[in-house]
Short mmCIF file of C-alpha atoms in Angstrom, two decimals:
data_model
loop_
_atom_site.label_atom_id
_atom_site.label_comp_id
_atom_site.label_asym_id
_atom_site.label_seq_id
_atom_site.Cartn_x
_atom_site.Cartn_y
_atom_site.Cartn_z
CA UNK A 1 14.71 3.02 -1.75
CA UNK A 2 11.97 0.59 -2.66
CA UNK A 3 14.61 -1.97 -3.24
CA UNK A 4 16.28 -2.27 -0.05
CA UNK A 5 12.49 -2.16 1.80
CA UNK A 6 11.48 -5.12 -0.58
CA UNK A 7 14.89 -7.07 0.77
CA UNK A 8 14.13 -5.99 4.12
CA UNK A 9 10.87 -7.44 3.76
CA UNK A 10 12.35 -11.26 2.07
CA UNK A 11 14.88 -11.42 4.58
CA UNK A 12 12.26 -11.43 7.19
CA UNK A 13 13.36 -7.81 9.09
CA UNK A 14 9.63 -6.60 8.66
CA UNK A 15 10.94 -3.32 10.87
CA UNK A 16 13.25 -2.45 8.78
CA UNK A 17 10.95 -2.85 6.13
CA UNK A 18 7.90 -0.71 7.54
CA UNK A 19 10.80 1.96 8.21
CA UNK A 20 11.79 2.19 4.53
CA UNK A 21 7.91 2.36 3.56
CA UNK A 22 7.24 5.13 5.64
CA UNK A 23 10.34 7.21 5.24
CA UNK A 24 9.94 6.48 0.91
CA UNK A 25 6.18 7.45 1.57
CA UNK A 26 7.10 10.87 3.75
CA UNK A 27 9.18 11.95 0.91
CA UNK A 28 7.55 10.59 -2.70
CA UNK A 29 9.86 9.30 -4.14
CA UNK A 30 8.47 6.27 -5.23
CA UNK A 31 5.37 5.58 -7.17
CA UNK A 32 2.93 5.14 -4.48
CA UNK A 33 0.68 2.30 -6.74
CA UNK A 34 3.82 0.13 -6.48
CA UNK A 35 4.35 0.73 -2.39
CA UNK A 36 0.57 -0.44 -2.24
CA UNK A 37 1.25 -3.27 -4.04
CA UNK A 38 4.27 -4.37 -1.90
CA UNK A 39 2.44 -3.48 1.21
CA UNK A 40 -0.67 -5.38 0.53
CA UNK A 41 1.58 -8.66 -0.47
CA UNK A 42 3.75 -8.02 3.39
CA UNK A 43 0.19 -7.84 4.95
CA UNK A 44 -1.02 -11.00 3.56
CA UNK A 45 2.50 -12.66 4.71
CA UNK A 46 2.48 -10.78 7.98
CA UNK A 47 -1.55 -10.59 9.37
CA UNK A 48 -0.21 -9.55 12.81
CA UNK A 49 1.32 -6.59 12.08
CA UNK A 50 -0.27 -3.74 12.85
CA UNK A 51 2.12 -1.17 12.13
CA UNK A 52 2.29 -2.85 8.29
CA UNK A 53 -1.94 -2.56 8.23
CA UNK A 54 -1.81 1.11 8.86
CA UNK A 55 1.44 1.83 6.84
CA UNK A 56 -1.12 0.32 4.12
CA UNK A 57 -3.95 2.68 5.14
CA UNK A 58 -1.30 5.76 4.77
CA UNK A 59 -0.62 4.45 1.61
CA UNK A 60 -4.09 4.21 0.53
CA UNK A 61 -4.82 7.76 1.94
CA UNK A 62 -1.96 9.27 0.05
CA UNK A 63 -3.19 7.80 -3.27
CA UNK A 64 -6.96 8.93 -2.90
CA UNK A 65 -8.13 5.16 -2.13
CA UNK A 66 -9.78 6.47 0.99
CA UNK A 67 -12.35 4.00 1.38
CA UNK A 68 -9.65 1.22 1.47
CA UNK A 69 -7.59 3.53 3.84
CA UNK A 70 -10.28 3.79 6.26
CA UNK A 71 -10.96 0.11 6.31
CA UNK A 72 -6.87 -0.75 6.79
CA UNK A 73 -6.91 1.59 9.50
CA UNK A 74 -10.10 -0.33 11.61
CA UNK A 75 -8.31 -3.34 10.80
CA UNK A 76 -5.32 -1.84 12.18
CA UNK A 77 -7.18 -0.73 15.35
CA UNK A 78 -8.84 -4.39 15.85
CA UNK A 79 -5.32 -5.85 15.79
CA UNK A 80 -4.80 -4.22 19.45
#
């Protein structure tokens, strides 16, 4: 749940964390406006991570924010 991906995030297991967001994202079961929010406050604690960028532009793309998808996912690309 959203709950143990937030600890997973606090504890510093960012992994785990991006594991939890996409499994909770795959299956809806979470309000998706509250997974953006997490995600965008991991990206601004974890800039590196490309996997969290374009968890964040999946995110985006499943809420209709597909402007702010697209640009997560060429951030996600510069990263490599």
């Amino acid at each position: 749940d959203a709950q143990h991906a937030r600890q997973a995030l606090e504890t510093g297991n960012v992994d785990e964390a991006i594991a939890a967001y996409e499994q909770l994202l795959e299956t809806g079961s979470e309000d998706v406006s509250a997974l953006i929010g997490d995600l965008e406050r991991a990206r601004e604690s974890h800039k590196d991570n490309s996997r969290l960028v374009q968890l964040l532009g999946d995110a985006y793309n499943q809420n209709g924010q597909l402007q702010k998808a697209l640009d997560a996912y060429r951030q996600a690309l510069e990263m490599f």
